[in-house]
Amino acid sequence: MAGTKVKLEKELYQRVKEFSNKAGYSSIDEFVSHVLEEAVGSLEPAEDEEVVKQRLQGLGYLK
């Protein structure tokens, strides 16, 4: 894991710890990284439909 640190309030840290354990993550760091990746990914603009079609055609999935 990278050496970057993030400060969390104690109550939030306890909730994160509880959920990461329940979800089966090997560490709190792993859980937080996954949640942040999902959150940031949902904020990124979706690919243009035409770009996706061209990519699928290039792969032979569409004619």
mmCIF file as gemmi writes it, N, C-alpha and C atoms, coordinates in Angstrom:
data_model
loop_
_atom_site.group_PDB
_atom_site.id
_atom_site.type_symbol
_atom_site.label_atom_id
_atom_site.label_alt_id
_atom_site.label_comp_id
_atom_site.label_asym_id
_atom_site.label_entity_id
_atom_site.label_seq_id
_atom_site.pdbx_PDB_ins_code
_atom_site.Cartn_x
_atom_site.Cartn_y
_atom_site.Cartn_z
_atom_site.occupancy
_atom_site.B_iso_or_equiv
_atom_site.pdbx_formal_charge
_atom_site.auth_seq_id
_atom_site.auth_asym_id
_atom_site.pdbx_PDB_model_num
ATOM 1 N N . MET Axp A 1 ? 0.848 -1.173 0 1 0 ? 1 A 1
ATOM 2 C CA . MET Axp A 1 ? 0 0 0 1 0 ? 1 A 1
ATOM 3 C C . MET Axp A 1 ? 0.889 1.23 0 1 0 ? 1 A 1
ATOM 4 N N . ALA Axp A 2 ? 0.416 2.288 -0.613 1 0 ? 2 A 1
ATOM 5 C CA . ALA Axp A 2 ? 1.166 3.539 -0.69 1 0 ? 2 A 1
ATOM 6 C C . ALA Axp A 2 ? 1.277 4.168 0.692 1 0 ? 2 A 1
ATOM 7 N N . GLY Axp A 3 ? 2.198 5.08 0.834 1 0 ? 3 A 1
ATOM 8 C CA . GLY Axp A 3 ? 2.439 5.703 2.12 1 0 ? 3 A 1
ATOM 9 C C . GLY Axp A 3 ? 1.563 6.9 2.417 1 0 ? 3 A 1
ATOM 10 N N . THR Axp A 4 ? 0.592 7.196 1.588 1 0 ? 4 A 1
ATOM 11 C CA . THR Axp A 4 ? -0.28 8.337 1.806 1 0 ? 4 A 1
ATOM 12 C C . THR Axp A 4 ? -1.27 8.025 2.915 1 0 ? 4 A 1
ATOM 13 N N . LYS Axp A 5 ? -1.512 9.014 3.772 1 0 ? 5 A 1
ATOM 14 C CA . LYS Axp A 5 ? -2.443 8.817 4.883 1 0 ? 5 A 1
ATOM 15 C C . LYS Axp A 5 ? -3.607 9.787 4.775 1 0 ? 5 A 1
ATOM 16 N N . VAL Axp A 6 ? -4.748 9.361 5.294 1 0 ? 6 A 1
ATOM 17 C CA . VAL Axp A 6 ? -5.943 10.185 5.345 1 0 ? 6 A 1
ATOM 18 C C . VAL Axp A 6 ? -6.449 10.154 6.774 1 0 ? 6 A 1
ATOM 19 N N . LYS Axp A 7 ? -6.817 11.316 7.299 1 0 ? 7 A 1
ATOM 20 C CA . LYS Axp A 7 ? -7.351 11.369 8.66 1 0 ? 7 A 1
ATOM 21 C C . LYS Axp A 7 ? -8.864 11.212 8.619 1 0 ? 7 A 1
ATOM 22 N N . LEU Axp A 8 ? -9.374 10.387 9.523 1 0 ? 8 A 1
ATOM 23 C CA . LEU Axp A 8 ? -10.811 10.174 9.663 1 0 ? 8 A 1
ATOM 24 C C . LEU Axp A 8 ? -11.207 10.44 11.105 1 0 ? 8 A 1
ATOM 25 N N . GLU Axp A 9 ? -12.428 10.902 11.293 1 0 ? 9 A 1
ATOM 26 C CA . GLU Axp A 9 ? -12.941 11.042 12.649 1 0 ? 9 A 1
ATOM 27 C C . GLU Axp A 9 ? -13.058 9.649 13.254 1 0 ? 9 A 1
ATOM 28 N N . LYS Axp A 10 ? -12.933 9.565 14.566 1 0 ? 10 A 1
ATOM 29 C CA . LYS Axp A 10 ? -12.94 8.262 15.245 1 0 ? 10 A 1
ATOM 30 C C . LYS Axp A 10 ? -14.2 7.466 14.953 1 0 ? 10 A 1
ATOM 31 N N . GLU Axp A 11 ? -15.346 8.147 14.972 1 0 ? 11 A 1
ATOM 32 C CA . GLU Axp A 11 ? -16.608 7.445 14.739 1 0 ? 11 A 1
ATOM 33 C C . GLU Axp A 11 ? -16.656 6.857 13.33 1 0 ? 11 A 1
ATOM 34 N N . LEU Axp A 12 ? -16.207 7.633 12.354 1 0 ? 12 A 1
ATOM 35 C CA . LEU Axp A 12 ? -16.188 7.14 10.979 1 0 ? 12 A 1
ATOM 36 C C . LEU Axp A 12 ? -15.203 5.99 10.84 1 0 ? 12 A 1
ATOM 37 N N . TYR Axp A 13 ? -14.045 6.107 11.459 1 0 ? 13 A 1
ATOM 38 C CA . TYR Axp A 13 ? -13.047 5.038 11.404 1 0 ? 13 A 1
ATOM 39 C C . TYR Axp A 13 ? -13.625 3.742 11.966 1 0 ? 13 A 1
ATOM 40 N N . GLN Axp A 14 ? -14.352 3.816 13.067 1 0 ? 14 A 1
ATOM 41 C CA . GLN Axp A 14 ? -14.942 2.621 13.668 1 0 ? 14 A 1
ATOM 42 C C . GLN Axp A 14 ? -15.974 1.995 12.735 1 0 ? 14 A 1
ATOM 43 N N . ARG Axp A 15 ? -16.777 2.832 12.075 1 0 ? 15 A 1
ATOM 44 C CA . ARG Axp A 15 ? -17.763 2.313 11.123 1 0 ? 15 A 1
ATOM 45 C C . ARG Axp A 15 ? -17.076 1.647 9.939 1 0 ? 15 A 1
ATOM 46 N N . VAL Axp A 16 ? -16.027 2.288 9.429 1 0 ? 16 A 1
ATOM 47 C CA . VAL Axp A 16 ? -15.274 1.726 8.307 1 0 ? 16 A 1
ATOM 48 C C . VAL Axp A 16 ? -14.65 0.399 8.712 1 0 ? 16 A 1
ATOM 49 N N . LYS Axp A 17 ? -14.089 0.351 9.894 1 0 ? 17 A 1
ATOM 50 C CA . LYS Axp A 17 ? -13.468 -0.879 10.401 1 0 ? 17 A 1
ATOM 51 C C . LYS Axp A 17 ? -14.499 -2.001 10.482 1 0 ? 17 A 1
ATOM 52 N N . GLU Axp A 18 ? -15.666 -1.679 11.013 1 0 ? 18 A 1
ATOM 53 C CA . GLU Axp A 18 ? -16.737 -2.674 11.155 1 0 ? 18 A 1
ATOM 54 C C . GLU Axp A 18 ? -17.187 -3.201 9.79 1 0 ? 18 A 1
ATOM 55 N N . PHE Axp A 19 ? -17.439 -2.299 8.846 1 0 ? 19 A 1
ATOM 56 C CA . PHE Axp A 19 ? -17.902 -2.716 7.525 1 0 ? 19 A 1
ATOM 57 C C . PHE Axp A 19 ? -16.834 -3.477 6.762 1 0 ? 19 A 1
ATOM 58 N N . SER Axp A 20 ? -15.578 -3.075 6.897 1 0 ? 20 A 1
ATOM 59 C CA . SER Axp A 20 ? -14.519 -3.787 6.176 1 0 ? 20 A 1
ATOM 60 C C . SER Axp A 20 ? -14.38 -5.213 6.69 1 0 ? 20 A 1
ATOM 61 N N . ASN Axp A 21 ? -14.535 -5.395 7.996 1 0 ? 21 A 1
ATOM 62 C CA . ASN Axp A 21 ? -14.487 -6.747 8.565 1 0 ? 21 A 1
ATOM 63 C C . ASN Axp A 21 ? -15.67 -7.588 8.089 1 0 ? 21 A 1
ATOM 64 N N . LYS Axp A 22 ? -16.874 -7.01 8.143 1 0 ? 22 A 1
ATOM 65 C CA . LYS Axp A 22 ? -18.072 -7.738 7.713 1 0 ? 22 A 1
ATOM 66 C C . LYS Axp A 22 ? -18.003 -8.123 6.24 1 0 ? 22 A 1
ATOM 67 N N . ALA Axp A 23 ? -17.419 -7.253 5.437 1 0 ? 23 A 1
ATOM 68 C CA . ALA Axp A 23 ? -17.349 -7.493 3.996 1 0 ? 23 A 1
ATOM 69 C C . ALA Axp A 23 ? -16.207 -8.423 3.614 1 0 ? 23 A 1
ATOM 70 N N . GLY Axp A 24 ? -15.348 -8.764 4.568 1 0 ? 24 A 1
ATOM 71 C CA . GLY Axp A 24 ? -14.287 -9.726 4.302 1 0 ? 24 A 1
ATOM 72 C C . GLY Axp A 24 ? -13.015 -9.158 3.704 1 0 ? 24 A 1
ATOM 73 N N . TYR Axp A 25 ? -12.827 -7.855 3.804 1 0 ? 25 A 1
ATOM 74 C CA . TYR Axp A 25 ? -11.586 -7.265 3.296 1 0 ? 25 A 1
ATOM 75 C C . TYR Axp A 25 ? -10.441 -7.625 4.227 1 0 ? 25 A 1
ATOM 76 N N . SER Axp A 26 ? -9.255 -7.746 3.656 1 0 ? 26 A 1
ATOM 77 C CA . SER Axp A 26 ? -8.093 -8.135 4.458 1 0 ? 26 A 1
ATOM 78 C C . SER Axp A 26 ? -7.58 -6.994 5.321 1 0 ? 26 A 1
ATOM 79 N N . SER Axp A 27 ? -7.95 -5.767 4.974 1 0 ? 27 A 1
ATOM 80 C CA . SER Axp A 27 ? -7.516 -4.619 5.771 1 0 ? 27 A 1
ATOM 81 C C . SER Axp A 27 ? -8.47 -3.454 5.544 1 0 ? 27 A 1
ATOM 82 N N . ILE Axp A 28 ? -8.386 -2.493 6.432 1 0 ? 28 A 1
ATOM 83 C CA . ILE Axp A 28 ? -9.177 -1.278 6.279 1 0 ? 28 A 1
ATOM 84 C C . ILE Axp A 28 ? -8.696 -0.522 5.046 1 0 ? 28 A 1
ATOM 85 N N . ASP Axp A 29 ? -7.388 -0.512 4.82 1 0 ? 29 A 1
ATOM 86 C CA . ASP Axp A 29 ? -6.827 0.161 3.641 1 0 ? 29 A 1
ATOM 87 C C . ASP Axp A 29 ? -7.429 -0.389 2.353 1 0 ? 29 A 1
ATOM 88 N N . GLU Axp A 30 ? -7.543 -1.706 2.271 1 0 ? 30 A 1
ATOM 89 C CA . GLU Axp A 30 ? -8.101 -2.335 1.074 1 0 ? 30 A 1
ATOM 90 C C . GLU Axp A 30 ? -9.553 -1.902 0.872 1 0 ? 30 A 1
ATOM 91 N N . PHE Axp A 31 ? -10.325 -1.892 1.942 1 0 ? 31 A 1
ATOM 92 C CA . PHE Axp A 31 ? -11.729 -1.492 1.877 1 0 ? 31 A 1
ATOM 93 C C . PHE Axp A 31 ? -11.86 -0.038 1.438 1 0 ? 31 A 1
ATOM 94 N N . VAL Axp A 32 ? -11.104 0.851 2.063 1 0 ? 32 A 1
ATOM 95 C CA . VAL Axp A 32 ? -11.182 2.273 1.744 1 0 ? 32 A 1
ATOM 96 C C . VAL Axp A 32 ? -10.767 2.514 0.296 1 0 ? 32 A 1
ATOM 97 N N . SER Axp A 33 ? -9.717 1.859 -0.16 1 0 ? 33 A 1
ATOM 98 C CA . SER Axp A 33 ? -9.281 2.01 -1.55 1 0 ? 33 A 1
ATOM 99 C C . SER Axp A 33 ? -10.376 1.581 -2.516 1 0 ? 33 A 1
ATOM 100 N N . HIS Axp A 34 ? -11.013 0.451 -2.228 1 0 ? 34 A 1
ATOM 101 C CA . HIS Axp A 34 ? -12.078 -0.048 -3.095 1 0 ? 34 A 1
ATOM 102 C C . HIS Axp A 34 ? -13.257 0.919 -3.128 1 0 ? 34 A 1
ATOM 103 N N . VAL Axp A 35 ? -13.675 1.393 -1.971 1 0 ? 35 A 1
ATOM 104 C CA . VAL Axp A 35 ? -14.815 2.31 -1.901 1 0 ? 35 A 1
ATOM 105 C C . VAL Axp A 35 ? -14.506 3.612 -2.64 1 0 ? 35 A 1
ATOM 106 N N . LEU Axp A 36 ? -13.298 4.134 -2.459 1 0 ? 36 A 1
ATOM 107 C CA . LEU Axp A 36 ? -12.933 5.378 -3.14 1 0 ? 36 A 1
ATOM 108 C C . LEU Axp A 36 ? -12.836 5.188 -4.65 1 0 ? 36 A 1
ATOM 109 N N . GLU Axp A 37 ? -12.304 4.052 -5.093 1 0 ? 37 A 1
ATOM 110 C CA . GLU Axp A 37 ? -12.241 3.774 -6.533 1 0 ? 37 A 1
ATOM 111 C C . GLU Axp A 37 ? -13.639 3.747 -7.134 1 0 ? 37 A 1
ATOM 112 N N . GLU Axp A 38 ? -14.576 3.115 -6.436 1 0 ? 38 A 1
ATOM 113 C CA . GLU Axp A 38 ? -15.956 3.051 -6.914 1 0 ? 38 A 1
ATOM 114 C C . GLU Axp A 38 ? -16.58 4.444 -6.949 1 0 ? 38 A 1
ATOM 115 N N . ALA Axp A 39 ? -16.37 5.226 -5.904 1 0 ? 39 A 1
ATOM 116 C CA . ALA Axp A 39 ? -16.958 6.561 -5.83 1 0 ? 39 A 1
ATOM 117 C C . ALA Axp A 39 ? -16.398 7.471 -6.917 1 0 ? 39 A 1
ATOM 118 N N . VAL Axp A 40 ? -15.097 7.469 -7.087 1 0 ? 40 A 1
ATOM 119 C CA . VAL Axp A 40 ? -14.473 8.314 -8.107 1 0 ? 40 A 1
ATOM 120 C C . VAL Axp A 40 ? -14.883 7.85 -9.5 1 0 ? 40 A 1
ATOM 121 N N . GLY Axp A 41 ? -14.958 6.548 -9.694 1 0 ? 41 A 1
ATOM 122 C CA . GLY Axp A 41 ? -15.377 6.011 -10.986 1 0 ? 41 A 1
ATOM 123 C C . GLY Axp A 41 ? -16.78 6.439 -11.362 1 0 ? 41 A 1
ATOM 124 N N . SER Axp A 42 ? -17.654 6.541 -10.381 1 0 ? 42 A 1
ATOM 125 C CA . SER Axp A 42 ? -19.027 6.947 -10.672 1 0 ? 42 A 1
ATOM 126 C C . SER Axp A 42 ? -19.113 8.429 -11.027 1 0 ? 42 A 1
ATOM 127 N N . LEU Axp A 43 ? -18.101 9.2 -10.677 1 0 ? 43 A 1
ATOM 128 C CA . LEU Axp A 43 ? -18.089 10.627 -10.992 1 0 ? 43 A 1
ATOM 129 C C . LEU Axp A 43 ? -17.488 10.924 -12.361 1 0 ? 43 A 1
ATOM 130 N N . GLU Axp A 44 ? -16.728 9.974 -12.901 1 0 ? 44 A 1
ATOM 131 C CA . GLU Axp A 44 ? -16.103 10.167 -14.203 1 0 ? 44 A 1
ATOM 132 C C . GLU Axp A 44 ? -17.162 10.089 -15.291 1 0 ? 44 A 1
ATOM 133 N N . PRO Axp A 45 ? -17.008 10.895 -16.325 1 0 ? 45 A 1
ATOM 134 C CA . PRO Axp A 45 ? -18.012 10.858 -17.4 1 0 ? 45 A 1
ATOM 135 C C . PRO Axp A 45 ? -18.004 9.506 -18.106 1 0 ? 45 A 1
ATOM 136 N N . ALA Axp A 46 ? -19.187 9.052 -18.456 1 0 ? 46 A 1
ATOM 137 C CA . ALA Axp A 46 ? -19.317 7.773 -19.162 1 0 ? 46 A 1
ATOM 138 C C . ALA Axp A 46 ? -18.765 7.927 -20.573 1 0 ? 46 A 1
ATOM 139 N N . GLU Axp A 47 ? -18.28 6.817 -21.116 1 0 ? 47 A 1
ATOM 140 C CA . GLU Axp A 47 ? -17.77 6.847 -22.482 1 0 ? 47 A 1
ATOM 141 C C . GLU Axp A 47 ? -18.908 7.119 -23.453 1 0 ? 47 A 1
ATOM 142 N N . ASP Axp A 48 ? -18.597 7.838 -24.488 1 0 ? 48 A 1
ATOM 143 C CA . ASP Axp A 48 ? -19.555 8.111 -25.535 1 0 ? 48 A 1
ATOM 144 C C . ASP Axp A 48 ? -20.012 6.792 -26.162 1 0 ? 48 A 1
ATOM 145 N N . GLU Axp A 49 ? -21.3 6.672 -26.414 1 0 ? 49 A 1
ATOM 146 C CA . GLU Axp A 49 ? -21.853 5.43 -26.966 1 0 ? 49 A 1
ATOM 147 C C . GLU Axp A 49 ? -21.195 5.06 -28.291 1 0 ? 49 A 1
ATOM 148 N N . GLU Axp A 50 ? -20.889 6.047 -29.11 1 0 ? 50 A 1
ATOM 149 C CA . GLU Axp A 50 ? -20.266 5.78 -30.407 1 0 ? 50 A 1
ATOM 150 C C . GLU Axp A 50 ? -18.868 5.199 -30.226 1 0 ? 50 A 1
ATOM 151 N N . VAL Axp A 51 ? -18.134 5.68 -29.248 1 0 ? 51 A 1
ATOM 152 C CA . VAL Axp A 51 ? -16.792 5.159 -28.973 1 0 ? 51 A 1
ATOM 153 C C . VAL Axp A 51 ? -16.887 3.695 -28.558 1 0 ? 51 A 1
ATOM 154 N N . VAL Axp A 52 ? -17.869 3.379 -27.73 1 0 ? 52 A 1
ATOM 155 C CA . VAL Axp A 52 ? -18.059 1.997 -27.285 1 0 ? 52 A 1
ATOM 156 C C . VAL Axp A 52 ? -18.42 1.111 -28.474 1 0 ? 52 A 1
ATOM 157 N N . LYS Axp A 53 ? -19.317 1.578 -29.338 1 0 ? 53 A 1
ATOM 158 C CA . LYS Axp A 53 ? -19.695 0.797 -30.525 1 0 ? 53 A 1
ATOM 159 C C . LYS Axp A 53 ? -18.483 0.515 -31.406 1 0 ? 53 A 1
ATOM 160 N N . GLN Axp A 54 ? -17.664 1.532 -31.623 1 0 ? 54 A 1
ATOM 161 C CA . GLN Axp A 54 ? -16.472 1.352 -32.453 1 0 ? 54 A 1
ATOM 162 C C . GLN Axp A 54 ? -15.52 0.338 -31.828 1 0 ? 54 A 1
ATOM 163 N N . ARG Axp A 55 ? -15.372 0.406 -30.533 1 0 ? 55 A 1
ATOM 164 C CA . ARG Axp A 55 ? -14.49 -0.54 -29.847 1 0 ? 55 A 1
ATOM 165 C C . ARG Axp A 55 ? -15.025 -1.961 -29.984 1 0 ? 55 A 1
ATOM 166 N N . LEU Axp A 56 ? -16.333 -2.145 -29.804 1 0 ? 56 A 1
ATOM 167 C CA . LEU Axp A 56 ? -16.939 -3.474 -29.938 1 0 ? 56 A 1
ATOM 168 C C . LEU Axp A 56 ? -16.843 -3.987 -31.373 1 0 ? 56 A 1
ATOM 169 N N . GLN Axp A 57 ? -16.978 -3.092 -32.352 1 0 ? 57 A 1
ATOM 170 C CA . GLN Axp A 57 ? -16.809 -3.498 -33.749 1 0 ? 57 A 1
ATOM 171 C C . GLN Axp A 57 ? -15.372 -3.93 -33.997 1 0 ? 57 A 1
ATOM 172 N N . GLY Axp A 58 ? -14.436 -3.194 -33.466 1 0 ? 58 A 1
ATOM 173 C CA . GLY Axp A 58 ? -13.029 -3.536 -33.626 1 0 ? 58 A 1
ATOM 174 C C . GLY Axp A 58 ? -12.688 -4.885 -33.022 1 0 ? 58 A 1
ATOM 175 N N . LEU Axp A 59 ? -13.398 -5.242 -31.975 1 0 ? 59 A 1
ATOM 176 C CA . LEU Axp A 59 ? -13.177 -6.536 -31.324 1 0 ? 59 A 1
ATOM 177 C C . LEU Axp A 59 ? -13.975 -7.658 -31.981 1 0 ? 59 A 1
ATOM 178 N N . GLY Axp A 60 ? -14.832 -7.303 -32.95 1 0 ? 60 A 1
ATOM 179 C CA . GLY Axp A 60 ? -15.595 -8.312 -33.668 1 0 ? 60 A 1
ATOM 180 C C . GLY Axp A 60 ? -16.918 -8.68 -33.024 1 0 ? 60 A 1
ATOM 181 N N . TYR Axp A 61 ? -17.351 -7.922 -32.028 1 0 ? 61 A 1
ATOM 182 C CA . TYR Axp A 61 ? -18.62 -8.226 -31.369 1 0 ? 61 A 1
ATOM 183 C C . TYR Axp A 61 ? -19.814 -7.638 -32.112 1 0 ? 61 A 1
ATOM 184 N N . LEU Axp A 62 ? -19.589 -6.571 -32.864 1 0 ? 62 A 1
ATOM 185 C CA . LEU Axp A 62 ? -20.651 -5.941 -33.645 1 0 ? 62 A 1
ATOM 186 C C . LEU Axp A 62 ? -20.22 -5.874 -35.099 1 0 ? 62 A 1
ATOM 187 N N . LYS Axp A 63 ? -21.224 -5.859 -35.999 1 0 ? 63 A 1
ATOM 188 C CA . LYS Axp A 63 ? -20.915 -5.753 -37.437 1 0 ? 63 A 1
ATOM 189 C C . LYS Axp A 63 ? -21.297 -4.395 -37.933 1 0 ? 63 A 1
